[in-house]
mmCIF file of C-alpha atoms and ligand atoms in Angstrom:
data_model
loop_
_atom_site.group_PDB
_atom_site.id
_atom_site.type_symbol
_atom_site.label_atom_id
_atom_site.label_comp_id
_atom_site.label_asym_id
_atom_site.label_seq_id
_atom_site.Cartn_x
_atom_site.Cartn_y
_atom_site.Cartn_z
ATOM 1 C CA MET A 1 -0.145 0.056 -0.038
ATOM 2 C CA ASP A 2 1.295 3.639 -0.919
ATOM 3 C CA LYS A 3 1.246 6.585 1.223
ATOM 4 C CA GLU A 4 -1.988 7.549 -0.828
ATOM 5 C CA GLN A 5 -3.633 4.493 -0.109
ATOM 6 C CA SER A 6 -2.528 4.040 3.403
ATOM 7 C CA SER A 7 -3.899 7.425 4.262
ATOM 8 C CA PHE A 8 -7.435 6.279 3.567
ATOM 9 C CA ALA A 9 -7.254 2.904 4.877
ATOM 10 C CA LYS A 10 -9.430 2.600 8.095
ATOM 11 C CA SER A 11 -12.439 1.186 9.489
ATOM 12 C CA VAL A 12 -15.432 3.242 9.674
ATOM 13 C CA GLN A 13 -18.819 2.069 10.885
ATOM 14 C CA GLY A 14 -17.391 -1.286 10.937
ATOM 15 C CA LYS A 15 -16.612 -1.445 7.363
ATOM 16 C CA ASP A 16 -13.321 -1.307 5.523
ATOM 17 C CA VAL A 17 -12.622 2.432 3.879
ATOM 18 C CA ARG A 18 -10.132 2.392 1.042
ATOM 19 C CA LEU A 19 -8.735 4.491 -1.748
ATOM 20 C CA TYR A 20 -8.713 3.200 -5.431
ATOM 21 C CA THR A 21 -6.980 4.691 -8.196
ATOM 22 C CA LEU A 22 -8.436 4.608 -11.969
ATOM 23 C CA SER A 23 -6.359 5.551 -14.844
ATOM 24 C CA ASN A 24 -6.880 5.428 -18.625
ATOM 25 C CA GLU A 25 -4.380 5.208 -21.620
ATOM 26 C CA ASN A 26 -3.710 8.795 -21.992
ATOM 27 C CA GLY A 27 -2.652 9.388 -18.293
ATOM 28 C CA ILE A 28 -5.895 10.941 -16.713
ATOM 29 C CA ARG A 29 -6.007 9.580 -13.090
ATOM 30 C CA ALA A 30 -8.642 9.702 -10.674
ATOM 31 C CA THR A 31 -8.664 8.209 -6.932
ATOM 32 C CA ILE A 32 -12.016 7.348 -5.311
ATOM 33 C CA THR A 33 -12.999 6.431 -1.961
ATOM 34 C CA ASN A 34 -15.869 4.091 -0.797
ATOM 35 C CA TYR A 35 -16.647 6.336 2.149
ATOM 36 C CA GLY A 36 -19.405 8.296 0.349
ATOM 37 C CA ALA A 37 -18.747 6.934 -3.073
ATOM 38 C CA ARG A 38 -16.541 9.888 -3.593
ATOM 39 C CA LEU A 39 -14.173 11.426 -5.949
ATOM 40 C CA VAL A 40 -10.880 12.423 -4.025
ATOM 41 C CA SER A 41 -8.513 13.611 -6.945
ATOM 42 C CA LEU A 42 -8.764 14.205 -10.721
ATOM 43 C CA PHE A 43 -5.399 14.490 -12.542
ATOM 44 C CA VAL A 44 -5.577 16.161 -15.969
ATOM 45 C CA PRO A 45 -3.015 18.033 -18.151
ATOM 46 C CA ASP A 46 -2.805 21.472 -18.945
ATOM 47 C CA PHE A 47 -1.854 23.222 -22.274
ATOM 48 C CA LYS A 48 1.915 22.516 -21.412
ATOM 49 C CA GLY A 49 1.587 19.008 -20.487
ATOM 50 C CA ASP A 50 1.803 19.531 -16.770
ATOM 51 C CA THR A 51 -0.793 17.689 -14.433
ATOM 52 C CA PHE A 52 -3.258 19.471 -12.048
ATOM 53 C CA ASP A 53 -5.417 17.773 -9.648
ATOM 54 C CA VAL A 54 -8.824 19.868 -10.767
ATOM 55 C CA SER A 55 -11.012 18.492 -7.913
ATOM 56 C CA ILE A 56 -10.968 19.640 -4.236
ATOM 57 C CA GLY A 57 -10.790 17.523 -1.333
ATOM 58 C CA PHE A 58 -8.888 15.701 1.409
ATOM 59 C CA ASP A 59 -5.122 14.087 1.680
ATOM 60 C CA ASP A 60 -6.750 11.706 3.926
ATOM 61 C CA ILE A 61 -9.978 9.977 5.396
ATOM 62 C CA ASP A 62 -9.761 11.683 8.719
ATOM 63 C CA GLY A 63 -10.465 15.159 6.629
ATOM 64 C CA TYR A 64 -13.523 13.972 5.344
ATOM 65 C CA LEU A 65 -14.686 12.421 8.423
ATOM 66 C CA HIS A 66 -14.283 15.764 10.277
ATOM 67 C CA SER A 67 -15.080 18.197 7.464
ATOM 68 C CA THR A 68 -17.452 21.003 8.298
ATOM 69 C CA GLN A 69 -18.685 20.737 4.553
ATOM 70 C CA PRO A 70 -19.351 17.067 4.271
ATOM 71 C CA TYR A 71 -20.142 16.854 0.559
ATOM 72 C CA TYR A 72 -16.638 17.137 -1.268
ATOM 73 C CA GLY A 73 -16.712 14.891 -4.225
ATOM 74 C CA ALA A 74 -19.374 12.628 -2.711
ATOM 75 C CA THR A 75 -22.480 10.889 -4.069
ATOM 76 C CA ILE A 76 -25.351 12.672 -3.208
ATOM 77 C CA GLY A 77 -28.606 10.988 -2.170
ATOM 78 C CA ARG A 78 -31.378 9.593 -1.799
ATOM 79 C CA PHE A 79 -32.347 13.101 -2.960
ATOM 80 C CA ALA A 80 -29.783 15.762 -4.003
ATOM 81 C CA ASN A 81 -30.624 19.347 -3.267
ATOM 82 C CA ARG A 82 -33.511 20.821 -1.406
ATOM 83 C CA ILE A 83 -36.868 19.239 -0.197
ATOM 84 C CA ALA A 84 -38.930 22.126 1.572
ATOM 85 C CA GLU A 85 -39.211 21.384 5.380
ATOM 86 C CA GLY A 86 -38.001 18.095 4.346
ATOM 87 C CA LYS A 87 -41.740 16.707 3.808
ATOM 88 C CA PHE A 88 -43.274 15.149 0.976
ATOM 89 C CA THR A 89 -46.289 12.954 0.334
ATOM 90 C CA ILE A 90 -46.600 9.696 -1.923
ATOM 91 C CA ASP A 91 -49.831 7.833 -1.993
ATOM 92 C CA GLY A 92 -51.476 10.052 0.714
ATOM 93 C CA VAL A 93 -48.751 8.960 3.245
ATOM 94 C CA GLU A 94 -46.696 12.068 4.471
ATOM 95 C CA TYR A 95 -42.883 11.538 4.881
ATOM 96 C CA GLN A 96 -40.790 13.467 6.908
ATOM 97 C CA VAL A 97 -36.794 13.858 6.438
ATOM 98 C CA LEU A 98 -35.461 15.932 9.574
ATOM 99 C CA PRO A 99 -34.267 19.206 8.114
ATOM 100 C CA ASN A 100 -30.604 19.766 8.140
ATOM 101 C CA ASN A 101 -30.339 23.095 6.179
ATOM 102 C CA GLY A 102 -32.504 25.608 8.001
ATOM 103 C CA ASN A 103 -35.992 24.407 7.549
ATOM 104 C CA ASN A 104 -35.396 22.460 5.074
ATOM 105 C CA ALA A 105 -33.872 18.931 4.009
ATOM 106 C CA LEU A 106 -30.625 19.023 1.984
ATOM 107 C CA HIS A 107 -28.725 16.194 0.070
ATOM 108 C CA GLY A 108 -30.753 13.524 1.475
ATOM 109 C CA GLY A 109 -30.631 14.522 5.063
ATOM 110 C CA GLU A 110 -27.736 14.611 7.892
ATOM 111 C CA ASN A 111 -26.775 11.159 7.030
ATOM 112 C CA GLY A 112 -27.127 11.100 3.253
ATOM 113 C CA PHE A 113 -25.365 8.987 1.135
ATOM 114 C CA GLN A 114 -22.034 11.236 1.582
ATOM 115 C CA SER A 115 -21.604 9.798 5.090
ATOM 116 C CA VAL A 116 -21.917 5.895 4.343
ATOM 117 C CA VAL A 117 -19.404 3.246 3.545
ATOM 118 C CA TRP A 118 -20.373 1.627 0.297
ATOM 119 C CA ASP A 119 -19.224 -1.644 -1.123
ATOM 120 C CA LEU A 120 -16.786 -1.416 -3.869
ATOM 121 C CA GLU A 121 -16.093 -3.677 -6.738
ATOM 122 C CA PHE A 122 -12.922 -3.251 -8.947
ATOM 123 C CA VAL A 123 -13.983 -3.668 -12.549
ATOM 124 C CA ASN A 124 -10.828 -2.728 -14.436
ATOM 125 C CA CYS A 125 -8.003 -0.189 -14.055
ATOM 126 C CA ALA A 126 -10.573 2.444 -15.290
ATOM 127 C CA ALA A 127 -13.845 1.568 -13.562
ATOM 128 C CA VAL A 128 -14.916 0.994 -10.078
ATOM 129 C CA LYS A 129 -18.830 0.253 -9.080
ATOM 130 C CA LEU A 130 -19.753 1.062 -5.579
ATOM 131 C CA SER A 131 -23.367 -0.125 -4.187
ATOM 132 C CA TYR A 132 -25.202 0.594 -1.328
ATOM 133 C CA HIS A 133 -28.679 -0.486 0.286
ATOM 134 C CA SER A 134 -30.478 2.388 1.795
ATOM 135 C CA LYS A 135 -32.860 0.770 4.083
ATOM 136 C CA ASP A 136 -36.830 1.517 4.235
ATOM 137 C CA LEU A 137 -37.343 5.031 6.110
ATOM 138 C CA GLU A 138 -33.609 5.489 6.435
ATOM 139 C CA GLU A 139 -33.459 9.507 6.726
ATOM 140 C CA GLY A 140 -37.115 9.132 6.571
ATOM 141 C CA PHE A 141 -37.536 8.053 2.882
ATOM 142 C CA PRO A 142 -39.905 5.208 2.011
ATOM 143 C CA GLY A 143 -38.546 1.960 0.528
ATOM 144 C CA ASN A 144 -35.465 -0.359 0.406
ATOM 145 C CA LEU A 145 -33.422 1.248 -2.124
ATOM 146 C CA LYS A 146 -30.529 -0.402 -3.924
ATOM 147 C CA VAL A 147 -28.250 2.033 -5.490
ATOM 148 C CA THR A 148 -25.018 1.522 -7.841
ATOM 149 C CA VAL A 149 -22.770 4.315 -8.818
ATOM 150 C CA THR A 150 -19.940 3.277 -11.308
ATOM 151 C CA PHE A 151 -17.106 5.782 -12.081
ATOM 152 C CA GLU A 152 -15.190 5.308 -15.353
ATOM 153 C CA LEU A 153 -12.343 7.089 -16.916
ATOM 154 C CA THR A 154 -13.344 6.765 -20.902
ATOM 155 C CA SER A 155 -10.790 6.529 -23.636
ATOM 156 C CA ASP A 156 -11.780 10.077 -24.818
ATOM 157 C CA ASP A 157 -10.793 11.549 -21.380
ATOM 158 C CA ALA A 158 -14.070 11.837 -19.458
ATOM 159 C CA LEU A 159 -15.011 10.622 -16.129
ATOM 160 C CA ARG A 160 -18.066 9.293 -16.303
ATOM 161 C CA ILE A 161 -20.261 8.704 -13.499
ATOM 162 C CA SER A 162 -23.297 6.186 -14.061
ATOM 163 C CA TYR A 163 -26.450 5.579 -11.289
ATOM 164 C CA ASN A 164 -28.562 2.715 -11.338
ATOM 165 C CA ALA A 165 -31.535 2.300 -8.688
ATOM 166 C CA SER A 166 -34.338 0.023 -7.649
ATOM 167 C CA THR A 167 -36.844 0.013 -4.702
ATOM 168 C CA ASP A 168 -39.357 -2.012 -3.121
ATOM 169 C CA LYS A 169 -41.879 0.697 -2.165
ATOM 170 C CA THR A 170 -42.590 3.815 -4.126
ATOM 171 C CA THR A 171 -40.214 6.588 -3.213
ATOM 172 C CA VAL A 172 -38.207 9.759 -4.806
ATOM 173 C CA VAL A 173 -34.829 9.541 -5.991
ATOM 174 C CA ASN A 174 -32.460 12.242 -7.296
ATOM 175 C CA LEU A 175 -28.833 11.341 -7.558
ATOM 176 C CA THR A 176 -25.529 13.470 -8.304
ATOM 177 C CA ASN A 177 -21.915 13.721 -7.586
ATOM 178 C CA HIS A 178 -20.968 16.722 -5.594
ATOM 179 C CA ALA A 179 -17.312 17.330 -7.313
ATOM 180 C CA TYR A 180 -16.062 20.948 -6.474
ATOM 181 C CA PHE A 181 -13.947 21.665 -9.625
ATOM 182 C CA ASN A 182 -10.973 24.163 -9.940
ATOM 183 C CA LEU A 183 -9.715 23.920 -13.270
ATOM 184 C CA ASN A 184 -6.694 25.849 -12.544
ATOM 185 C CA GLY A 185 -5.771 23.150 -9.923
ATOM 186 C CA GLU A 186 -7.185 22.504 -6.424
ATOM 187 C CA SER A 187 -5.032 25.014 -4.438
ATOM 188 C CA ALA A 188 -5.256 27.863 -7.232
ATOM 189 C CA GLY A 189 -7.435 30.283 -5.606
ATOM 190 C CA PRO A 190 -10.624 31.917 -6.566
ATOM 191 C CA VAL A 191 -12.743 30.336 -9.867
ATOM 192 C CA LEU A 192 -14.014 33.884 -10.578
ATOM 193 C CA ASN A 193 -11.903 33.982 -13.906
ATOM 194 C CA HIS A 194 -13.189 30.816 -14.898
ATOM 195 C CA VAL A 195 -15.145 30.833 -18.458
ATOM 196 C CA VAL A 196 -18.758 28.970 -18.202
ATOM 197 C CA GLN A 197 -21.280 28.365 -20.722
ATOM 198 C CA ILE A 198 -24.311 26.700 -19.740
ATOM 199 C CA ASN A 199 -26.983 25.573 -22.385
ATOM 200 C CA ALA A 200 -30.121 26.627 -20.598
ATOM 201 C CA ASP A 201 -32.662 29.446 -21.533
ATOM 202 C CA LYS A 202 -34.265 29.143 -17.980
ATOM 203 C CA TYR A 203 -33.645 28.309 -14.387
ATOM 204 C CA THR A 204 -35.717 27.846 -11.084
ATOM 205 C CA PRO A 205 -35.672 31.000 -9.050
ATOM 206 C CA ILE A 206 -35.550 30.516 -5.198
ATOM 207 C CA ASN A 207 -36.411 31.830 -2.178
ATOM 208 C CA PRO A 208 -34.050 33.237 0.491
ATOM 209 C CA SER A 209 -34.103 29.729 1.883
ATOM 210 C CA SER A 210 -33.242 28.273 -1.668
ATOM 211 C CA ILE A 211 -36.529 26.589 -2.279
ATOM 212 C CA PRO A 212 -37.491 27.066 -5.811
ATOM 213 C CA PHE A 213 -40.976 29.034 -6.347
ATOM 214 C CA GLY A 214 -43.200 30.482 -9.077
ATOM 215 C CA PRO A 215 -42.731 30.096 -12.845
ATOM 216 C CA LEU A 216 -39.539 29.348 -14.418
ATOM 217 C CA ALA A 217 -37.241 32.354 -14.983
ATOM 218 C CA GLU A 218 -35.943 33.444 -18.158
ATOM 219 C CA VAL A 219 -31.924 33.979 -18.005
ATOM 220 C CA LYS A 220 -31.758 36.538 -20.955
ATOM 221 C CA GLY A 221 -30.852 39.986 -19.866
ATOM 222 C CA THR A 222 -30.072 38.654 -16.390
ATOM 223 C CA PRO A 223 -26.545 37.719 -14.658
ATOM 224 C CA PHE A 224 -27.869 34.317 -14.987
ATOM 225 C CA ASP A 225 -27.436 34.107 -18.738
ATOM 226 C CA PHE A 226 -24.578 31.682 -19.552
ATOM 227 C CA THR A 227 -25.947 30.911 -23.029
ATOM 228 C CA GLN A 228 -22.437 32.699 -24.065
ATOM 229 C CA PRO A 229 -19.227 31.712 -22.498
ATOM 230 C CA LEU A 230 -18.692 34.325 -19.769
ATOM 231 C CA THR A 231 -16.453 34.139 -16.375
ATOM 232 C CA ILE A 232 -17.848 33.297 -13.328
ATOM 233 C CA GLY A 233 -17.010 36.421 -11.422
ATOM 234 C CA GLY A 234 -18.097 39.110 -14.046
ATOM 235 C CA ARG A 235 -21.716 39.403 -12.722
ATOM 236 C CA ILE A 236 -21.717 37.647 -9.653
ATOM 237 C CA GLU A 237 -21.665 40.772 -7.544
ATOM 238 C CA GLU A 238 -24.316 42.477 -9.256
ATOM 239 C CA LYS A 239 -27.501 43.584 -7.723
ATOM 240 C CA HIS A 240 -29.967 40.872 -8.238
ATOM 241 C CA GLU A 241 -32.281 39.251 -5.892
ATOM 242 C CA GLN A 242 -31.608 35.910 -7.122
ATOM 243 C CA LEU A 243 -27.868 36.282 -6.436
ATOM 244 C CA GLU A 244 -28.979 37.662 -2.931
ATOM 245 C CA ASN A 245 -30.989 34.422 -2.165
ATOM 246 C CA GLY A 246 -28.485 32.176 -3.487
ATOM 247 C CA LYS A 247 -25.235 34.203 -1.971
ATOM 248 C CA GLY A 248 -23.849 33.829 -5.597
ATOM 249 C CA TYR A 249 -24.842 31.275 -8.297
ATOM 250 C CA ASP A 250 -26.521 28.517 -6.445
ATOM 251 C CA HIS A 251 -29.223 27.741 -8.835
ATOM 252 C CA ASN A 252 -31.104 24.932 -10.772
ATOM 253 C CA TYR A 253 -30.687 25.540 -14.555
ATOM 254 C CA VAL A 254 -33.201 24.011 -16.803
ATOM 255 C CA LEU A 255 -31.255 22.268 -19.503
ATOM 256 C CA ASP A 256 -32.256 22.705 -22.976
ATOM 257 C CA SER A 257 -33.772 19.851 -24.654
ATOM 258 C CA HIS A 258 -30.679 18.180 -25.798
ATOM 259 C CA ASP A 259 -29.247 14.560 -27.011
ATOM 260 C CA PRO A 260 -26.942 13.103 -23.986
ATOM 261 C CA GLN A 261 -24.043 13.056 -26.412
ATOM 262 C CA GLU A 262 -24.275 17.124 -26.494
ATOM 263 C CA ALA A 263 -22.299 18.940 -23.790
ATOM 264 C CA VAL A 264 -24.859 20.861 -21.569
ATOM 265 C CA ALA A 265 -22.085 23.161 -20.072
ATOM 266 C CA THR A 266 -18.482 23.945 -20.943
ATOM 267 C CA ILE A 267 -15.969 25.470 -18.222
ATOM 268 C CA ILE A 268 -12.393 26.696 -19.056
ATOM 269 C CA GLY A 269 -9.808 27.341 -16.527
ATOM 270 C CA ASP A 270 -8.161 30.602 -17.459
ATOM 271 C CA GLN A 271 -4.588 29.662 -16.206
ATOM 272 C CA THR A 272 -4.374 26.319 -17.583
ATOM 273 C CA GLN A 273 -6.895 26.312 -20.230
ATOM 274 C CA ILE A 274 -8.358 23.006 -19.097
ATOM 275 C CA LYS A 275 -11.664 22.474 -20.789
ATOM 276 C CA MET A 276 -14.500 20.432 -18.871
ATOM 277 C CA GLU A 277 -17.529 19.520 -20.713
ATOM 278 C CA VAL A 278 -20.320 18.418 -18.892
ATOM 279 C CA PHE A 279 -22.795 15.588 -20.285
ATOM 280 C CA THR A 280 -25.834 14.158 -18.727
ATOM 281 C CA ASP A 281 -29.206 12.941 -19.483
ATOM 282 C CA GLN A 282 -31.015 14.678 -16.360
ATOM 283 C CA PRO A 283 -33.201 17.566 -16.759
ATOM 284 C CA GLY A 284 -31.618 20.095 -14.361
ATOM 285 C CA LEU A 285 -27.891 21.503 -13.387
ATOM 286 C CA GLN A 286 -27.185 23.177 -10.244
ATOM 287 C CA PHE A 287 -24.543 25.685 -10.848
ATOM 288 C CA TYR A 288 -22.789 26.436 -7.567
ATOM 289 C CA THR A 289 -20.109 28.829 -6.881
ATOM 290 C CA GLY A 290 -18.746 27.815 -3.504
ATOM 291 C CA ASN A 291 -20.462 30.287 -1.920
ATOM 292 C CA PHE A 292 -20.522 28.734 1.695
ATOM 293 C CA MET A 293 -17.010 27.791 1.248
ATOM 294 C CA ASN A 294 -15.614 29.514 4.521
ATOM 295 C CA SER A 295 -12.057 28.519 4.879
ATOM 296 C CA THR A 296 -12.808 26.318 7.904
ATOM 297 C CA ASN A 297 -11.161 23.160 6.558
ATOM 298 C CA ILE A 298 -7.582 22.245 5.597
ATOM 299 C CA MET A 299 -7.354 20.448 2.214
ATOM 300 C CA LYS A 300 -5.180 18.795 0.161
ATOM 301 C CA GLY A 301 -1.825 21.183 -0.469
ATOM 302 C CA ARG A 302 -2.281 22.370 3.035
ATOM 303 C CA HIS A 303 -4.612 25.482 1.748
ATOM 304 C CA ASN A 304 -7.853 26.237 3.393
ATOM 305 C CA ASP A 305 -11.383 25.827 1.447
ATOM 306 C CA ASP A 306 -11.489 29.412 0.992
ATOM 307 C CA PHE A 307 -14.753 31.327 -0.340
ATOM 308 C CA ARG A 308 -15.612 30.658 -4.268
ATOM 309 C CA THR A 309 -12.411 28.661 -4.659
ATOM 310 C CA ALA A 310 -14.227 26.041 -6.542
ATOM 311 C CA PHE A 311 -17.371 25.375 -8.535
ATOM 312 C CA CYS A 312 -19.933 22.672 -8.740
ATOM 313 C CA MET A 313 -21.682 21.594 -11.920
ATOM 314 C CA GLU A 314 -24.429 18.922 -10.069
ATOM 315 C CA THR A 315 -26.851 17.110 -12.770
ATOM 316 C CA GLN A 316 -29.829 16.323 -11.382
ATOM 317 C CA HIS A 317 -33.725 16.553 -11.000
ATOM 318 C CA PHE A 318 -35.139 20.284 -9.972
ATOM 319 C CA PRO A 319 -34.994 20.984 -6.515
ATOM 320 C CA ASP A 320 -37.988 20.060 -4.355
ATOM 321 C CA SER A 321 -39.514 18.003 -6.915
ATOM 322 C CA PRO A 322 -41.488 16.251 -4.729
ATOM 323 C CA ASN A 323 -43.665 19.166 -3.806
ATOM 324 C CA GLN A 324 -43.545 20.796 -7.100
ATOM 325 C CA PRO A 325 -46.162 18.938 -9.441
ATOM 326 C CA SER A 326 -45.081 20.867 -12.510
ATOM 327 C CA TYR A 327 -41.488 19.686 -12.310
ATOM 328 C CA PRO A 328 -40.340 16.194 -14.139
ATOM 329 C CA THR A 329 -41.395 13.380 -11.613
ATOM 330 C CA THR A 330 -38.584 12.326 -9.121
ATOM 331 C CA LEU A 331 -40.999 9.309 -8.041
ATOM 332 C CA LEU A 332 -39.429 5.641 -8.620
ATOM 333 C CA LYS A 333 -41.828 2.736 -8.354
ATOM 334 C CA PRO A 334 -41.220 -1.092 -7.523
ATOM 335 C CA GLY A 335 -40.303 -2.803 -10.706
ATOM 336 C CA GLU A 336 -38.774 0.359 -12.282
ATOM 337 C CA ILE A 337 -35.095 1.242 -12.819
ATOM 338 C CA PHE A 338 -33.665 4.367 -12.056
ATOM 339 C CA GLN A 339 -30.534 5.184 -14.543
ATOM 340 C CA SER A 340 -28.793 8.404 -15.209
ATOM 341 C CA PHE A 341 -25.308 9.410 -16.040
ATOM 342 C CA THR A 342 -22.887 12.388 -15.770
ATOM 343 C CA SER A 343 -20.044 12.923 -17.732
ATOM 344 C CA TYR A 344 -17.177 15.343 -17.010
ATOM 345 C CA ARG A 345 -14.950 15.347 -20.539
ATOM 346 C CA PHE A 346 -11.516 17.124 -20.181
ATOM 347 C CA SER A 347 -9.431 18.506 -22.959
ATOM 348 C CA ILE A 348 -7.476 21.762 -23.826
ATOM 349 C CA ASN A 349 -9.509 24.735 -24.874
ATOM 350 C CA LYS A 350 -7.737 25.843 -28.502
HETATM 351 C C1 BGC B 401 -26.216 23.387 -2.635
HETATM 352 C C2 BGC B 401 -25.560 24.647 -1.749
HETATM 353 C C3 BGC B 401 -25.001 23.887 -0.414
HETATM 354 C C4 BGC B 401 -23.748 22.899 -1.188
HETATM 355 C C5 BGC B 401 -23.311 22.365 -0.017
HETATM 356 C C6 BGC B 401 -24.808 22.586 -3.111
HETATM 357 O O1 BGC B 401 -25.660 21.628 -3.765
HETATM 358 O O2 BGC B 401 -26.910 23.985 -3.804
HETATM 359 O O3 BGC B 401 -26.859 25.315 -1.318
HETATM 360 O O4 BGC B 401 -24.172 24.885 0.033
HETATM 361 O O5 BGC B 401 -24.526 21.981 -2.139
HETATM 362 O O6 BGC B 401 -22.237 21.600 -0.482
#
């Protein structure tokens, strides 16, 4: 076991936690831990051929166990994003997830999928498959849910994350990965000069506790318009009620209808020219600019997790879908299989 691996070898909740390395034929390398089915690091070359770790995280398992921000790189479930007051009703029965974010439930409740130890199966040197059995009423959600998440480095330099879930009772499911990216390298400071394009004409406006309300909003003519490539920081301080409610960008974009082979978003690191394209079959994308990063944790490279030093592109269903009948459904019934994918593909901006 090398040093990197031994710093993740620990028994947690009576199960073995480990670090696994994936690599592809072009030298892209990712490390994954089964604590939270989590991306720990992702090494990608820049335009000079130097390699940068573009994923924020910790050097060792204790960093993740004690972090004040629990979601770095993790698989998020059973329900990514917020559920208003943690309450929802299925077939006339009300369920309650205990609020862990003000009055609302965030990312599946206090002990969501980020904080459990997954079983891991090594597929090949470029892929691992993790599985978890979330029990009936765990965190308040109905149904025994069997979930698998596969991380794969593809030959076209993408990290492809595929989800699969089934239940024995009707439930709600919304799965994503919460990688925090900095395409200039994980300790390179604020991401405000990264250039972002998101193929979405609309987003879901939020109230001050980040629950969506009202009709979908048009991005046109607002600081939310990323239909053309623009920097993250260019308009983030503008006076706009939605930027105030999100403390910056922390909003679900309603993705234009698209083929899963078409990128839904493209981000470029201004210093490295590393380009990341996002692909998904999901209807939404939470664009989050690290507005709640507050320097309390010491990360890889011995730097703190300072304000806006990373961004997230969380592909997903819309927030609070269980309570918003006009949104695409997040119900999963017995006999159905939930499947989705997110792919982050890397290249050099030319
Ligand atoms: C949410 C943020 C939250 C963050 C926590 C994001 O998905 O939208 O509001 O602070 O997760 O890591």
